[in-house]
mmCIF file of C-alpha atoms in Angstrom:
data_model
loop_
_atom_site.group_PDB
_atom_site.id
_atom_site.type_symbol
_atom_site.label_atom_id
_atom_site.label_comp_id
_atom_site.label_asym_id
_atom_site.label_seq_id
_atom_site.Cartn_x
_atom_site.Cartn_y
_atom_site.Cartn_z
ATOM 1 C CA MET K 30 24.202 0.864 17.704
ATOM 2 C CA THR K 31 23.221 -0.216 14.266
ATOM 3 C CA THR K 32 22.902 1.615 10.880
ATOM 4 C CA ARG K 33 21.926 0.533 7.642
ATOM 5 C CA GLY K 34 23.267 1.148 4.118
ATOM 6 C CA VAL K 35 23.604 0.084 0.615
ATOM 7 C CA LEU K 36 26.344 -1.894 -1.293
ATOM 8 C CA TYR K 37 26.280 -0.969 -5.054
ATOM 9 C CA VAL K 38 28.494 -3.251 -7.242
ATOM 10 C CA HIS K 39 28.450 -1.296 -10.388
ATOM 11 C CA SER K 40 30.553 -3.931 -12.348
ATOM 12 C CA ALA K 41 32.214 -7.219 -11.544
ATOM 13 C CA PRO K 42 33.432 -9.875 -13.975
ATOM 14 C CA ARG K 43 31.336 -12.918 -13.690
ATOM 15 C CA ALA K 44 33.989 -15.143 -12.156
ATOM 16 C CA LEU K 45 34.255 -12.470 -9.271
ATOM 17 C CA CYS K 46 30.573 -12.439 -8.363
ATOM 18 C CA PRO K 47 30.740 -15.377 -5.996
ATOM 19 C CA HIS K 48 33.923 -13.860 -4.287
ATOM 20 C CA VAL K 49 32.012 -10.649 -3.588
ATOM 21 C CA GLU K 50 29.249 -12.531 -2.122
ATOM 22 C CA TRP K 51 31.735 -14.489 0.164
ATOM 23 C CA ALA K 52 33.607 -11.365 1.278
ATOM 24 C CA VAL K 53 30.272 -9.423 2.107
ATOM 25 C CA ALA K 54 29.017 -12.606 4.007
ATOM 26 C CA GLY K 55 32.221 -12.528 5.767
ATOM 27 C CA VAL K 56 31.728 -9.079 6.933
ATOM 28 C CA LEU K 57 27.994 -9.393 7.839
ATOM 29 C CA GLY K 58 28.407 -12.780 9.550
ATOM 30 C CA THR K 59 25.622 -14.299 7.592
ATOM 31 C CA ARG K 60 25.021 -15.975 4.285
ATOM 32 C CA VAL K 61 24.632 -13.399 1.264
ATOM 33 C CA SER K 62 23.129 -14.251 -2.034
ATOM 34 C CA LEU K 63 23.235 -11.179 -4.406
ATOM 35 C CA ASP K 64 20.885 -10.836 -7.425
ATOM 36 C CA TRP K 65 23.168 -10.102 -10.349
ATOM 37 C CA ILE K 66 22.050 -8.431 -13.522
ATOM 38 C CA ARG K 67 24.092 -7.593 -16.749
ATOM 39 C CA GLN K 68 26.025 -4.305 -16.713
ATOM 40 C CA PRO K 69 25.278 -2.478 -20.114
ATOM 41 C CA ALA K 70 27.938 0.147 -19.533
ATOM 42 C CA ALA K 71 30.652 -2.620 -19.554
ATOM 43 C CA PRO K 72 29.660 -5.759 -21.588
ATOM 44 C CA GLY K 73 30.670 -9.087 -19.877
ATOM 45 C CA THR K 74 30.216 -7.629 -16.288
ATOM 46 C CA TRP K 75 27.551 -7.792 -13.859
ATOM 47 C CA ARG K 76 25.946 -5.522 -11.102
ATOM 48 C CA SER K 77 23.967 -5.832 -8.107
ATOM 49 C CA GLU K 78 22.646 -3.870 -5.081
ATOM 50 C CA PHE K 79 22.458 -5.086 -1.575
ATOM 51 C CA SER K 80 20.780 -3.390 1.421
ATOM 52 C CA TRP K 81 22.597 -4.146 4.630
ATOM 53 C CA GLN K 82 22.178 -3.476 8.389
ATOM 54 C CA GLY K 83 24.876 -3.699 10.776
ATOM 55 C CA GLN K 84 26.980 -1.868 13.388
ATOM 56 C CA ALA K 85 28.492 1.442 12.795
ATOM 57 C CA GLY K 86 31.645 0.914 10.928
ATOM 58 C CA THR K 87 30.304 -1.943 8.757
ATOM 59 C CA ALA K 88 30.479 0.295 5.517
ATOM 60 C CA SER K 89 34.192 0.613 6.230
ATOM 61 C CA LYS K 90 34.688 -3.206 6.643
ATOM 62 C CA LEU K 91 32.815 -3.745 3.550
ATOM 63 C CA ALA K 92 34.733 -1.481 1.528
ATOM 64 C CA SER K 93 38.052 -2.914 2.923
ATOM 65 C CA ALA K 94 36.910 -6.353 2.155
ATOM 66 C CA LEU K 95 36.437 -5.383 -1.491
ATOM 67 C CA ARG K 96 39.041 -2.766 -2.289
ATOM 68 C CA GLY K 97 41.903 -3.530 -4.659
ATOM 69 C CA TRP K 98 40.103 -6.306 -6.593
ATOM 70 C CA HIS K 99 40.895 -5.778 -10.174
ATOM 71 C CA LEU K 100 38.001 -4.751 -12.510
ATOM 72 C CA LEU K 101 35.586 -4.249 -9.555
ATOM 73 C CA ARG K 102 33.493 -0.947 -9.320
ATOM 74 C CA PHE K 103 31.664 -0.547 -6.172
ATOM 75 C CA GLU K 104 30.211 2.055 -3.651
ATOM 76 C CA VAL K 105 29.140 1.404 -0.042
ATOM 77 C CA THR K 106 26.914 3.803 1.698
ATOM 78 C CA ALA K 107 26.086 3.972 5.390
ATOM 79 C CA GLU K 108 23.380 6.143 6.952
ATOM 80 C CA PRO K 109 24.285 8.310 10.144
ATOM 81 C CA CYS K 110 23.029 6.967 13.364
ATOM 82 C CA ALA K 111 23.304 8.135 17.030
ATOM 83 C CA THR K 112 26.935 7.197 17.389
ATOM 84 C CA ALA K 113 28.402 7.908 13.910
ATOM 85 C CA GLU K 114 28.045 10.115 10.938
ATOM 86 C CA GLY K 115 27.192 8.582 7.523
ATOM 87 C CA GLU K 116 29.820 7.332 5.166
ATOM 88 C CA ARG K 117 30.293 6.907 1.487
ATOM 89 C CA TYR K 118 33.098 4.799 -0.130
ATOM 90 C CA SER K 119 33.462 4.643 -3.889
ATOM 91 C CA CYS K 120 36.045 2.435 -5.704
ATOM 92 C CA THR K 121 37.223 2.085 -9.246
ATOM 93 C CA PRO K 122 40.105 -0.030 -10.548
ATOM 94 C CA ASP K 123 41.891 3.172 -12.075
ATOM 95 C CA LEU K 124 41.390 5.552 -9.043
ATOM 96 C CA GLY K 125 41.307 3.265 -6.080
ATOM 97 C CA ILE K 126 39.032 4.218 -2.979
ATOM 98 C CA TYR K 127 37.460 7.225 -2.025
ATOM 99 C CA HIS K 128 35.883 7.907 1.515
ATOM 100 C CA ALA K 129 33.582 10.606 2.615
ATOM 101 C CA VAL K 130 31.850 11.410 5.684
ATOM 102 C CA THR K 131 28.164 12.308 5.026
ATOM 103 C CA GLY K 132 25.667 14.269 7.146
ATOM 104 C CA ILE K 133 22.033 13.453 7.798
ATOM 105 C CA HIS K 134 21.004 14.980 4.451
ATOM 106 C CA GLY K 135 23.627 13.204 2.340
ATOM 107 C CA ASP K 136 25.934 16.083 2.075
ATOM 108 C CA ILE K 137 29.786 15.321 2.114
ATOM 109 C CA LEU K 138 31.464 16.803 5.171
ATOM 110 C CA ILE K 139 35.180 17.769 4.625
ATOM 111 C CA PRO K 140 37.299 18.045 7.657
ATOM 112 C CA GLU K 141 38.758 21.302 8.235
ATOM 113 C CA ASP K 142 42.402 20.035 8.345
ATOM 114 C CA ARG K 143 41.885 18.408 4.730
ATOM 115 C CA LEU K 144 40.600 21.858 3.412
ATOM 116 C CA ARG K 145 43.659 23.682 5.011
ATOM 117 C CA ALA K 146 46.114 21.143 3.494
ATOM 118 C CA ALA K 147 44.365 21.648 0.108
ATOM 119 C CA LEU K 148 44.799 25.304 0.377
ATOM 120 C CA LYS K 149 48.202 25.110 1.278
ATOM 121 C CA ARG K 150 49.160 22.790 -1.564
ATOM 122 C CA SER K 151 47.617 25.235 -3.869
ATOM 123 C CA GLN K 152 49.269 28.273 -2.354
ATOM 124 C CA ARG K 153 52.593 26.505 -2.774
ATOM 125 C CA GLY K 154 51.882 25.907 -6.496
ATOM 126 C CA GLU K 155 51.985 22.137 -5.997
ATOM 127 C CA THR K 156 48.357 21.723 -7.205
ATOM 128 C CA ASP K 157 45.280 23.740 -8.576
ATOM 129 C CA LEU K 158 42.760 24.646 -5.771
ATOM 130 C CA GLU K 159 39.760 23.508 -7.874
ATOM 131 C CA ALA K 160 41.254 20.228 -8.594
ATOM 132 C CA GLU K 161 41.883 19.555 -4.936
ATOM 133 C CA LEU K 162 38.371 20.526 -3.961
ATOM 134 C CA SER K 163 37.205 18.217 -6.725
ATOM 135 C CA LYS K 164 39.017 15.364 -5.353
ATOM 136 C CA LEU K 165 37.907 16.046 -1.710
ATOM 137 C CA LEU K 166 34.255 15.890 -3.100
ATOM 138 C CA GLY K 167 34.777 12.550 -4.946
ATOM 139 C CA LYS K 168 34.233 14.035 -8.340
ATOM 140 C CA PRO K 169 36.801 11.971 -10.266
ATOM 141 C CA TRP K 170 35.029 8.853 -8.770
ATOM 142 C CA ASP K 171 31.621 10.237 -9.644
ATOM 143 C CA ASP K 172 32.596 10.900 -13.140
ATOM 144 C CA GLU K 173 34.004 7.354 -13.571
ATOM 145 C CA LEU K 174 31.111 5.647 -12.013
ATOM 146 C CA GLU K 175 28.196 7.653 -13.403
ATOM 147 C CA PRO K 176 27.712 5.400 -16.632
ATOM 148 C CA PHE K 177 27.640 2.400 -14.371
ATOM 149 C CA ARG K 178 24.947 3.900 -11.842
ATOM 150 C CA TYR K 179 22.354 4.107 -14.651
ATOM 151 C CA ALA K 180 19.697 1.578 -13.735
ATOM 152 C CA GLY K 181 19.181 -0.242 -17.027
ATOM 153 C CA GLU K 182 16.571 -2.571 -18.035
ATOM 154 C CA GLY K 183 15.954 -5.313 -15.382
ATOM 155 C CA ALA K 184 17.545 -3.292 -12.598
ATOM 156 C CA PRO K 185 15.781 -3.432 -9.317
ATOM 157 C CA VAL K 186 13.572 -0.481 -8.150
ATOM 158 C CA ARG K 187 14.262 0.791 -4.883
ATOM 159 C CA TRP K 188 11.086 2.203 -3.098
ATOM 160 C CA LEU K 189 11.504 5.031 -0.753
ATOM 161 C CA HIS K 190 9.629 4.564 2.516
ATOM 162 C CA GLN K 191 10.854 7.583 4.451
ATOM 163 C CA VAL K 192 11.044 11.325 3.537
ATOM 164 C CA VAL K 193 13.552 13.594 5.220
#
């Protein structure tokens, strides 16, 4: 079963850009050429967006291929399909990688066991429940990536063709 998604490279040093393309091409099994534009939120870095289509699990493979690269900020999304929920991966140099399962409307679906574990850590005084829930929802990643998400001058425009 195929799905589709988007890779958002929020910031990458110029020297890393061809390596990102090679990694994405290796996962997708086809030549990839991204359109790079300057990232105003981090002078000296570049940004790109790439829509992809592939088997369920492709978002995970893309995130794995790109994770851990110093100074690379990215997100990968995948739409739900008949055999898999949607996914969202976010990655920053400081926070590492975040993964969330998403429903058909884009809502983050938090597994019951992760909620129970957060509640237990809070009850034992190991952490604050609000901070735990914030992490489960990806707020620290959203906070760090938000300035990079802004579509500055020259950024591509994404036209929506389907309304849910």
